[in-house]
Tab-separated table of C-alpha atoms in Angstrom:
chain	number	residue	atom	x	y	z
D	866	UNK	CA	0.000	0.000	0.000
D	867	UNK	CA	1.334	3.164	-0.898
D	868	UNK	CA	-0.192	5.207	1.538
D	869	UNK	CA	2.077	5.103	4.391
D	870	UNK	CA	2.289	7.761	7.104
D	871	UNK	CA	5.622	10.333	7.369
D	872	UNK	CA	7.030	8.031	9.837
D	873	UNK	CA	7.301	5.225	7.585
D	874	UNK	CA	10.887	3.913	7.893
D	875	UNK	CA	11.079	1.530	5.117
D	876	UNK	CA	12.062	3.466	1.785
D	877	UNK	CA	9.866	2.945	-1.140
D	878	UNK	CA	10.421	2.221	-4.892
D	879	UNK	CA	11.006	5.160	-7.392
D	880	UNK	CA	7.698	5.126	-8.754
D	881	UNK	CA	4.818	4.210	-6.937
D	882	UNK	CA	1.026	5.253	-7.479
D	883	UNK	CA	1.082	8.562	-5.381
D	884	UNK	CA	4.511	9.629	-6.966
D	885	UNK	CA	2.804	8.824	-10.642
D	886	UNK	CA	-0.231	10.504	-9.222
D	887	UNK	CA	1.356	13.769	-8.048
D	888	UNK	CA	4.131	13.747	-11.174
D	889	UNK	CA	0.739	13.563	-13.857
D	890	UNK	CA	-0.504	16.901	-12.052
D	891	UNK	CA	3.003	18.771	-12.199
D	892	UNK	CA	2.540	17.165	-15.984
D	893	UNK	CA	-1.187	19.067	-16.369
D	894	UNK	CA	-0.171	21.873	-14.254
D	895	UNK	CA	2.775	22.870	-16.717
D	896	UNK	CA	0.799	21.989	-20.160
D	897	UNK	CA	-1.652	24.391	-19.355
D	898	UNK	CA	0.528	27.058	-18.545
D	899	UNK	CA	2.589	25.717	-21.597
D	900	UNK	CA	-0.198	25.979	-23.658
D	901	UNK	CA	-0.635	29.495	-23.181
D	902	UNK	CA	2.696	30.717	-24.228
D	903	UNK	CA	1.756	30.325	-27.832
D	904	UNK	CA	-1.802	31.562	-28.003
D	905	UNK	CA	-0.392	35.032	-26.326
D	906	UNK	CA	0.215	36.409	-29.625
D	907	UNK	CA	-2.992	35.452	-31.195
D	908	UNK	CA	-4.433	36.658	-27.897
D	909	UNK	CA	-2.966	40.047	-28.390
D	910	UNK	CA	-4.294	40.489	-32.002
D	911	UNK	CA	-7.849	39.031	-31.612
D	912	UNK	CA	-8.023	41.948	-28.809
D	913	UNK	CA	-6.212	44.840	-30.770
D	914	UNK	CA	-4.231	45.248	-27.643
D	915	UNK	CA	-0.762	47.092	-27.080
D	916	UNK	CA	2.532	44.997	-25.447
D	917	UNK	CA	1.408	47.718	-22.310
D	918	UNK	CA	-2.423	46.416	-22.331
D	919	UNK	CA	-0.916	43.312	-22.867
D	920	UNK	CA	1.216	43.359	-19.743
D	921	UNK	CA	-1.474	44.840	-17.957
D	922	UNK	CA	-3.330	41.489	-18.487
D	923	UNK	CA	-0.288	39.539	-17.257
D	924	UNK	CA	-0.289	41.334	-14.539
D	925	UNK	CA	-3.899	40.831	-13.574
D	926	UNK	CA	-2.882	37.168	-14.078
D	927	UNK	CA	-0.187	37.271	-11.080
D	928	UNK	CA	-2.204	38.868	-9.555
D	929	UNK	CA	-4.544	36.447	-9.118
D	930	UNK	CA	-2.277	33.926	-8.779
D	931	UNK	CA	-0.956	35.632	-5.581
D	932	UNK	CA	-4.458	36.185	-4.841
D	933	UNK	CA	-5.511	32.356	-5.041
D	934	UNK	CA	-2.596	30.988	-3.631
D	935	UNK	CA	-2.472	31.867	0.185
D	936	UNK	CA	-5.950	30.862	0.087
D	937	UNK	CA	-5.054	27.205	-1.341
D	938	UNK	CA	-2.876	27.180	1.590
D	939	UNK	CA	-5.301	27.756	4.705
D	940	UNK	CA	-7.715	25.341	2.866
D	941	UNK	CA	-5.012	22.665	2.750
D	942	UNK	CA	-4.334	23.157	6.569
D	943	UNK	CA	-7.996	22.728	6.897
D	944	UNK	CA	-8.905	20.446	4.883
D	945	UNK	CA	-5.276	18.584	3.157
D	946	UNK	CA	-3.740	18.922	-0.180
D	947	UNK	CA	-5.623	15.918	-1.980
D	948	UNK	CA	-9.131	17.689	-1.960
D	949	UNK	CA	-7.784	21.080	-2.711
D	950	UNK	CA	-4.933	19.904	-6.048
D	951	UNK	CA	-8.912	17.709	-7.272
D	952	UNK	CA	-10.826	20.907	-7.271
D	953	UNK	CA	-8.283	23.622	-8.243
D	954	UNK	CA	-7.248	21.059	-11.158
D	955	UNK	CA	-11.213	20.440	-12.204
D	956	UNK	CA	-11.321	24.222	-12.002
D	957	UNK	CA	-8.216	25.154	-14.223
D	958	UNK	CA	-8.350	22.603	-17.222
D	959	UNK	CA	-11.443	24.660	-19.157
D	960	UNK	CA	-9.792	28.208	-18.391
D	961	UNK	CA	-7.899	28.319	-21.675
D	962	UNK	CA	-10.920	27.552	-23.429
D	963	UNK	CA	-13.508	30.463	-21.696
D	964	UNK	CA	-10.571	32.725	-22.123
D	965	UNK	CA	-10.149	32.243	-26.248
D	966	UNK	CA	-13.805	33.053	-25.924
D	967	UNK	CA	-13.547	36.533	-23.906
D	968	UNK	CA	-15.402	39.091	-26.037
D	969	UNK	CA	-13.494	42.089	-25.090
D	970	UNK	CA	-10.115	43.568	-22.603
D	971	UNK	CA	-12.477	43.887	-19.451
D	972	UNK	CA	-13.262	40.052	-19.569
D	973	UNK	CA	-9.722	39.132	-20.618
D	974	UNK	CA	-8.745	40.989	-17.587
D	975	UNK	CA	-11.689	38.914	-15.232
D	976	UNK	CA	-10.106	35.842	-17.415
D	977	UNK	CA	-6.824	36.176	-16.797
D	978	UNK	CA	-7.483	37.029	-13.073
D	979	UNK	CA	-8.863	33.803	-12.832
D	980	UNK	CA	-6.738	31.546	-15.200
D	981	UNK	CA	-3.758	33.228	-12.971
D	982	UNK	CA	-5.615	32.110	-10.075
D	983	UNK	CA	-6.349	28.572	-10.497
D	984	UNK	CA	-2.285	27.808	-12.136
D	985	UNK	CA	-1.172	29.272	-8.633
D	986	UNK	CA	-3.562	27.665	-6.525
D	987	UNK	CA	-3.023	24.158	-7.784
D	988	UNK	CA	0.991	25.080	-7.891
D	989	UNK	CA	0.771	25.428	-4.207
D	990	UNK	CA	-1.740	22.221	-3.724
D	991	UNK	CA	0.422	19.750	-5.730
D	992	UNK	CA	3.088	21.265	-4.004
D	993	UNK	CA	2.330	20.325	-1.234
D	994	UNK	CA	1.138	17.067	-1.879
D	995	UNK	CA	4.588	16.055	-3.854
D	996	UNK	CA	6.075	17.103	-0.063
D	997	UNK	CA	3.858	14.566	1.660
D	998	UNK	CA	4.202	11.896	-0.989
D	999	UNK	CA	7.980	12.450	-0.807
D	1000	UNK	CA	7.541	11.791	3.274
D	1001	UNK	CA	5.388	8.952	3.056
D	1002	UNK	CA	8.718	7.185	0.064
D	1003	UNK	CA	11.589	8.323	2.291
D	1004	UNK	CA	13.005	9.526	-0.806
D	1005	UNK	CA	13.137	12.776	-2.753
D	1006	UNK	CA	10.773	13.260	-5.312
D	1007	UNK	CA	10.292	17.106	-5.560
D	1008	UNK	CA	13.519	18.007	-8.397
D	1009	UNK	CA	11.440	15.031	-10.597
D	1010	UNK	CA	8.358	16.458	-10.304
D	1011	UNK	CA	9.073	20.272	-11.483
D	1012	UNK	CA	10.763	17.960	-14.365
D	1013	UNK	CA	7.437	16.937	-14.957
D	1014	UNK	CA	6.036	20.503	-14.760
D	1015	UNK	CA	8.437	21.541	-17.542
D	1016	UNK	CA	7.854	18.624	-20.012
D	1017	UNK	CA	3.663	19.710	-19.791
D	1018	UNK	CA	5.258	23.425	-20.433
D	1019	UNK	CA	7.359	21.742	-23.276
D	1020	UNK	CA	4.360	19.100	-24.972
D	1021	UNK	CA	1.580	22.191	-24.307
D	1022	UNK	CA	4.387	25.270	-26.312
D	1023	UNK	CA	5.520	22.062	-28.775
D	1024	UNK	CA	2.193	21.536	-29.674
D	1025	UNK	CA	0.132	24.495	-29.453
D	1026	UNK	CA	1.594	26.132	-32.521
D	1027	UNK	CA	1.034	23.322	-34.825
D	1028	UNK	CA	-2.328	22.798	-32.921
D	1029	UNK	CA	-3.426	26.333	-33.762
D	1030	UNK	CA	-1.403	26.722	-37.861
D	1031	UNK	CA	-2.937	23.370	-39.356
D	1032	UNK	CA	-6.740	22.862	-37.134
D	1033	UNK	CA	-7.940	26.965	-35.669
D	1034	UNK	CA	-7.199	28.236	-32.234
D	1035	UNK	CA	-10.856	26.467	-30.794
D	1036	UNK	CA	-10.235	23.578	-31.629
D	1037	UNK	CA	-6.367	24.115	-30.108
D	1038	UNK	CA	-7.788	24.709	-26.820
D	1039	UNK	CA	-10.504	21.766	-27.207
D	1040	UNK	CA	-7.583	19.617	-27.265
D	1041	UNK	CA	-5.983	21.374	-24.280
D	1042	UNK	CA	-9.167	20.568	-22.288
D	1043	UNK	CA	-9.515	17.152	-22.998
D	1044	UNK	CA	-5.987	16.508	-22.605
D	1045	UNK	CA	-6.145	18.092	-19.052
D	1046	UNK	CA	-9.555	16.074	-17.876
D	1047	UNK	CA	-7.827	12.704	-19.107
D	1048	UNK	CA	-4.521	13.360	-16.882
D	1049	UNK	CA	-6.987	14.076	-13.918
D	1050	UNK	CA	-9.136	11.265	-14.376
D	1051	UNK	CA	-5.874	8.863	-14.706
D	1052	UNK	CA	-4.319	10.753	-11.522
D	1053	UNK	CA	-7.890	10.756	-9.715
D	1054	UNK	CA	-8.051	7.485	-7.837
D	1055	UNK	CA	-4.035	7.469	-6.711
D	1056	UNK	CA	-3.603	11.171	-5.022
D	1057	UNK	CA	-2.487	10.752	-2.272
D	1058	UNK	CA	-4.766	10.963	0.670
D	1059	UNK	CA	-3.039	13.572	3.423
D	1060	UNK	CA	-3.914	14.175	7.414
D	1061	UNK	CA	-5.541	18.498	7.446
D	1062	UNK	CA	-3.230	20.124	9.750
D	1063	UNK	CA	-5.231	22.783	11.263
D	1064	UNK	CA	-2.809	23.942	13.571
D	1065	UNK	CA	-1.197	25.172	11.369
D	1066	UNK	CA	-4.005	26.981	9.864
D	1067	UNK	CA	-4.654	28.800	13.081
D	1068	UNK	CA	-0.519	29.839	12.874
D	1069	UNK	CA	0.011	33.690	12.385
D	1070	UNK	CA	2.725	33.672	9.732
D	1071	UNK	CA	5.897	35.912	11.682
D	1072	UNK	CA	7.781	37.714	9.216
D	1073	UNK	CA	11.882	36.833	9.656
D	1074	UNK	CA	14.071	39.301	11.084
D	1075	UNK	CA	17.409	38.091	9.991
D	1076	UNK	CA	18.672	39.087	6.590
D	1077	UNK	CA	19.525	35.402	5.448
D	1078	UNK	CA	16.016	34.295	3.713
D	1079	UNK	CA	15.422	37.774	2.504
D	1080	UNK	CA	18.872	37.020	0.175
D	1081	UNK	CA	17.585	33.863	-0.479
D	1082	UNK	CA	14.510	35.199	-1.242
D	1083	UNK	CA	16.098	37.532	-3.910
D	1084	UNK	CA	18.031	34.872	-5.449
D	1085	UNK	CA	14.738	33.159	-6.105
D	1086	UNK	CA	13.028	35.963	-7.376
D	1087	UNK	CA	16.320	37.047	-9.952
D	1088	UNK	CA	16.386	33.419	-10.912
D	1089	UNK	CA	12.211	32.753	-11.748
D	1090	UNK	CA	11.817	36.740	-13.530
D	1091	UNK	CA	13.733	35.419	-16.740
D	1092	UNK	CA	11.760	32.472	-17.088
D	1093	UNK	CA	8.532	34.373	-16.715
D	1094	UNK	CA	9.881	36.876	-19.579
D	1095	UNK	CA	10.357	34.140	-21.747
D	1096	UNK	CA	6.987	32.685	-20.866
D	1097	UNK	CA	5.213	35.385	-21.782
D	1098	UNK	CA	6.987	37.480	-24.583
D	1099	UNK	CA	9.204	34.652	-25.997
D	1100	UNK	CA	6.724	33.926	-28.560
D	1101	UNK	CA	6.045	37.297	-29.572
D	1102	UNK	CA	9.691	38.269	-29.943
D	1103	UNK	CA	10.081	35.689	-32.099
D	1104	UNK	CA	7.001	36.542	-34.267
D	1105	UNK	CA	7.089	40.138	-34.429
D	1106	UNK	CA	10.601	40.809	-33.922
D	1107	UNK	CA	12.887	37.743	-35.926
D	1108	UNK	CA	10.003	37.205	-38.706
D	1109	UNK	CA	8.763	33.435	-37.023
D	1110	UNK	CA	5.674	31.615	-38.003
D	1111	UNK	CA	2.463	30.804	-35.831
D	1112	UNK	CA	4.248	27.321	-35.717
D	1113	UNK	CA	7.791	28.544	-35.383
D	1114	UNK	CA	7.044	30.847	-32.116
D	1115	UNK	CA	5.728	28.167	-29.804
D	1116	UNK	CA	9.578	26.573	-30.245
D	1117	UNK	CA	11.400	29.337	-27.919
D	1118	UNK	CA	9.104	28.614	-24.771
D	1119	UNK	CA	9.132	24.252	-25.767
D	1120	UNK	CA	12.825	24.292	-25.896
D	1121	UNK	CA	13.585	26.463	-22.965
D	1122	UNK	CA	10.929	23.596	-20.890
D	1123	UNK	CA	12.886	20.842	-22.982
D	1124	UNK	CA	16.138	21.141	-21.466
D	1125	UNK	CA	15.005	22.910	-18.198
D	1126	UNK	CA	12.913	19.021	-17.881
D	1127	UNK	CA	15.908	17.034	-18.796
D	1128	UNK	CA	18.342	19.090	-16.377
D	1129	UNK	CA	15.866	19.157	-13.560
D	1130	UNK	CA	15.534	14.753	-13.637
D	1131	UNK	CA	19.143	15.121	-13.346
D	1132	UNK	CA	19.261	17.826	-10.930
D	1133	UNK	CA	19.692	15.934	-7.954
D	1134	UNK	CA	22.925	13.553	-9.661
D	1135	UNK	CA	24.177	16.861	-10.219
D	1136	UNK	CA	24.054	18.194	-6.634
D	1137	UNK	CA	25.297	15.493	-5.626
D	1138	UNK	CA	28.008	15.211	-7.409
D	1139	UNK	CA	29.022	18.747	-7.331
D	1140	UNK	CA	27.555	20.681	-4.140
D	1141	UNK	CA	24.814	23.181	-4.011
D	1142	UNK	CA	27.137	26.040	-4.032
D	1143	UNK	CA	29.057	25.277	-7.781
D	1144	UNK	CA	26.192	23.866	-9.047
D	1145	UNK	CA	24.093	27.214	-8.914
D	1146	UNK	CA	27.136	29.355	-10.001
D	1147	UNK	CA	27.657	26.796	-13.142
D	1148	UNK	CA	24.313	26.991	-13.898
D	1149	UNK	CA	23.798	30.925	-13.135
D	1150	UNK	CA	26.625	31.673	-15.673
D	1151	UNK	CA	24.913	29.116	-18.521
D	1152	UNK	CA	21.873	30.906	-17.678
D	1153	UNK	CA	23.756	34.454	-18.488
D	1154	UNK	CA	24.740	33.239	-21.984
D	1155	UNK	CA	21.608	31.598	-23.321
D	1156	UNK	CA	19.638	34.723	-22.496
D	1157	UNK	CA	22.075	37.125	-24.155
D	1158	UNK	CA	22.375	34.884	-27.255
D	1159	UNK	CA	18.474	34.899	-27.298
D	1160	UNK	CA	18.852	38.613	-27.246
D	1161	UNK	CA	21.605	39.387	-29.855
D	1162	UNK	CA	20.068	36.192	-32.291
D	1163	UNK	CA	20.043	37.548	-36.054
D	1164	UNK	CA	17.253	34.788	-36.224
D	1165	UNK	CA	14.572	33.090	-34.466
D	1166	UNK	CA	16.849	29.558	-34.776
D	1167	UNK	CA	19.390	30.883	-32.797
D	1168	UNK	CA	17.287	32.330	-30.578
D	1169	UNK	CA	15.601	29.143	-29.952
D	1170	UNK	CA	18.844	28.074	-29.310
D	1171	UNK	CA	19.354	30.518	-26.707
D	1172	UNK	CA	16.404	30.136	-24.915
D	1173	UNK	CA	17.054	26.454	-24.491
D	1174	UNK	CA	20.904	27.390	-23.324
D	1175	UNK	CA	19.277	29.401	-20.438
D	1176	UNK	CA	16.678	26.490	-19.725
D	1177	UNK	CA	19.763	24.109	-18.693
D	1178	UNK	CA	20.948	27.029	-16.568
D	1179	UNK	CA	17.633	28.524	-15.249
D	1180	UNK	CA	16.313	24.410	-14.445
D	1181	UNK	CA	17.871	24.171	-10.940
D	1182	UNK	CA	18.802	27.473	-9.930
D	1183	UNK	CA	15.461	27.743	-8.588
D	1184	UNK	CA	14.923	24.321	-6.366
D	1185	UNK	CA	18.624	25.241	-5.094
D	1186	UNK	CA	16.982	28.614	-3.938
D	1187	UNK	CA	13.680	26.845	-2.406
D	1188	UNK	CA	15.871	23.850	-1.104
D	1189	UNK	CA	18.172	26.533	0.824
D	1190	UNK	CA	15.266	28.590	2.067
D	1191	UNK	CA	14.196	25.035	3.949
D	1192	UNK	CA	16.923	24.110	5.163
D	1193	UNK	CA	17.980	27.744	6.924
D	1194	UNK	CA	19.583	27.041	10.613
D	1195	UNK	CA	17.282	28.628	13.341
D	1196	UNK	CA	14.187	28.868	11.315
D	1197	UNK	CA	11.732	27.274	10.279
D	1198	UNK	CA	11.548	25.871	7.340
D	1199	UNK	CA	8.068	26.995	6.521
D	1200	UNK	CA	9.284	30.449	7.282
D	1201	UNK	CA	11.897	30.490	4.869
D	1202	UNK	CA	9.894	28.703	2.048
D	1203	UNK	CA	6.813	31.074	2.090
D	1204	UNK	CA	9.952	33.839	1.858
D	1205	UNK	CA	11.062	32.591	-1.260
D	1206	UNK	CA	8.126	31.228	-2.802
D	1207	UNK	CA	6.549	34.806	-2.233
D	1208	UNK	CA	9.620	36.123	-3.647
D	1209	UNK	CA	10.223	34.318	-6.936
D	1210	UNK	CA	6.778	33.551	-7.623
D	1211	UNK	CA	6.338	37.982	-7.604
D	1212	UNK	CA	9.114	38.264	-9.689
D	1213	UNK	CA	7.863	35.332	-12.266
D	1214	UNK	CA	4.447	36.945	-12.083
D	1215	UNK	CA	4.813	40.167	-12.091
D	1216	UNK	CA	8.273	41.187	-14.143
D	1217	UNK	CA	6.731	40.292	-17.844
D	1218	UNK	CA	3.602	43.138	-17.155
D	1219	UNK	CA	6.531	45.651	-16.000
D	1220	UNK	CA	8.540	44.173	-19.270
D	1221	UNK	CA	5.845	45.067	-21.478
D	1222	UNK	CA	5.910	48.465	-21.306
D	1223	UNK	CA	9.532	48.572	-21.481
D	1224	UNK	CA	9.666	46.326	-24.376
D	1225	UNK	CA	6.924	48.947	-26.209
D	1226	UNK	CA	9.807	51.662	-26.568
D	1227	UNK	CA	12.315	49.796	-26.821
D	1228	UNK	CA	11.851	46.446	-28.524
D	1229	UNK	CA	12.233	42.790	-27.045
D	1230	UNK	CA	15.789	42.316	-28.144
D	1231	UNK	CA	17.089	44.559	-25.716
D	1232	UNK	CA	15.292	43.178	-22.814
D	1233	UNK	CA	16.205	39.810	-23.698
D	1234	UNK	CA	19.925	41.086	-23.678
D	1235	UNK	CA	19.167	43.333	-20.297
D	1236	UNK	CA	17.735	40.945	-18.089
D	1237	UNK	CA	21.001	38.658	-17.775
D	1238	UNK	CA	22.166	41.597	-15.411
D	1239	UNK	CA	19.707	40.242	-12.376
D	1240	UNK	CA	21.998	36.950	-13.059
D	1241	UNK	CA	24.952	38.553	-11.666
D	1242	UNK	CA	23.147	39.614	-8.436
D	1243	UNK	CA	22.264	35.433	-8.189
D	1244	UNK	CA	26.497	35.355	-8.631
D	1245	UNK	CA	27.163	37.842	-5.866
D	1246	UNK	CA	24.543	35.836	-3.697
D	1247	UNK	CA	25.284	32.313	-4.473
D	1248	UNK	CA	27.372	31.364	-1.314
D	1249	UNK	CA	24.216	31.358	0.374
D	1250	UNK	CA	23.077	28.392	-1.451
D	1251	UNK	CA	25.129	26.127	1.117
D	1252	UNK	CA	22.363	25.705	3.157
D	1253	UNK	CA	20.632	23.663	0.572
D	1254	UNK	CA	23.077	21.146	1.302
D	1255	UNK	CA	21.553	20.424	4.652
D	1256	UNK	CA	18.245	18.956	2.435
D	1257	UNK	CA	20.554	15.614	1.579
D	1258	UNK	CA	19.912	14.076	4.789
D	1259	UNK	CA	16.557	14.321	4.444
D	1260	UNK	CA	16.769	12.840	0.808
């Protein structure tokens, strides 16, 4: 029987039916999102909107994924993480459908509000889910899991192009639906079934004092604000800027998830092998080049290529970041995750809206070559990613 409690002392095999259960929402979770990062250009004409209107609809999006997402939380201390990832996941797989149907900006806005808020909600509910299913194995699970998170962003960009050039954008998002309701229904029956903890719901959340997670904090938000720009404006600097096709554009985001998936089900080998510390610093300066080549391409096949240089760097520069925010000594580590979650989540959210209006004066290009700079900062921090070290006993 799977189902085993945290004290469990007997470690598990590598996939059992929770782990498959959890790993197929990370899967659904990331094709949605995925699946968006190709329609955003045909988004932005069918409105007649501007990259600033535009941004302003990405922002309402974080927004209501920051929204949404505390809220997830109290109802999983209430009520655990198995009924909330059902609903938030029933919830979320028609979004992309209602919002290729919005008749105008004001119920794009409402759309997006709510698309934002049902990714974020079931981000933290899966979440927190993989962190009980990872208990109940005795073995670490999470790394494998935001693999699984990037090849749905990878299959939902990889398809979605060709989905929307040969068959319509309807029927596109049709597919997306259907795909999404079969991965639940698979995953249904094997979630894994978790204890509420509502003391912890009754917990007032005490801001740290110490500087420590607040540097952590910004490593995580300077490592997740590049992968939100290429998220959202990838596709359109490809189309509007290099000259790609409908099919062409979805290619930056799927090969940016393509090798961020392969490097993060070998991101725990690597951490191993090398320590937290050198493997954040190697993968911080691969980061730096893929974004700049992205920036400088005189094509969109070498920007491609850069955007899937900076997905091997970007792929575990962020678990490094959460892992050390856990594993801070003298804190708790639910103190210095909600710190960094917060954090990088804000910056992933929010950075593309602010991006927008930048990149209306001045052209994507030069953002794409400009945002390597917060890189650096992750550089200057990186010694603080020794504490993620202390996670190997656990794993």
């Amino acid at each position: 029987m799977d189902q085993r409690s945290p004290t469990a002392t007997v470690r598990q095999g590598y996939m059992t039916r929770n782990r498959l259960a959890v790993s197929l929402l990370f899967l659904m979770n990331g094709f949605v999102t995925g699946s968006w990062a190709p329609k955003i250009p045909e988004f932005k004409d069918r409105l007649g909107i501007s990259e600033s209107v535009l941004g302003l609809l990405i922002l309402m999006f974080g927004i209501g994924s920051l929204v949404l997402m505390p809220i997830a939380g109290g109802y999983i201390a209430r009520v655990g993480s198995q009924k909330v990832v059902k609903v938030t996941a029933i919830i979320l797989s028609p979004l992309l459908l209602l919002l290729t149907l919005v008749p105008n900006v004001w119920a794009a806005a409402v759309g997006m509000f709510v698309l934002g808020g049902f990714v974020g909600a079931m981000d933290v509910a899966m979440n927190a889910n993989a962190v009980e299913v990872e208990k109940s194995m005795r073995r670490a699970i999470m790394s494998s899991c935001h693999a699984y998170w990037s090849l749905g962003g990878l299959i939902g960009a990889g398809i979605g192009g060709f989905l929307m050039a040969h068959f319509g954008v309807l029927p596109h998002v049709f597919v997306v639906t259907v795909i999404c309701l079969t991965l639940i229904a698979i995953a249904w029956p094997m979630i894994f079934a978790d204890k509420p903890h509502p003391a912890a719901a009754k917990e007032k959340l005490r801001l740290p004092m110490t500087p420590l997670p607040w540097l952590i904090g910004i490593m995580a938000l300077f490592s997740m604000v590049p992968e939100g720009t290429v998220l959202d404006w990838g596709a359109l600097y490809l189309r509007n800027e290099l000259g790609a096709s409908v099919e062409l554009s979805g290619f930056g985001f799927a090969a940016f998830s393509a090798t961020m998936a392969i490097m993060r089900f070998a991101g725990d080998l690597v951490r191993d092998r090398f320590g937290a510390k050198r493997t954040l610093r190697i993968c911080t300066v691969t980061a730096l080049v893929g974004m700049i080549l992205a920036g400088i391409a005189p094509n969109a096949y070498i920007a491609i290529l850069g955007f899937a240089i900076a997905g091997i760097g970007i792929s575990n520069m962020v678990p490094i970041a959460f892992s050390a925010a856990g594993n801070m000594p003298g804190l708790q580590p639910g103190i210095g995750l909600s710190v960094a979650t917060f954090m990088g989540y804000s910056g992933m959210l929010f950075a593309p809206s602010v991006i927008g209006f930048v990149a209306e004066h001045t052209g994507f290009a030069i953002v794409f070559t400009s945002v390597p700079v917060l890189f650096i900062v992750v550089l200057l921090l990186s010694h603080n990613a020794v504490h993620a070290d202390h996670a190997k006993g656990h794993s």
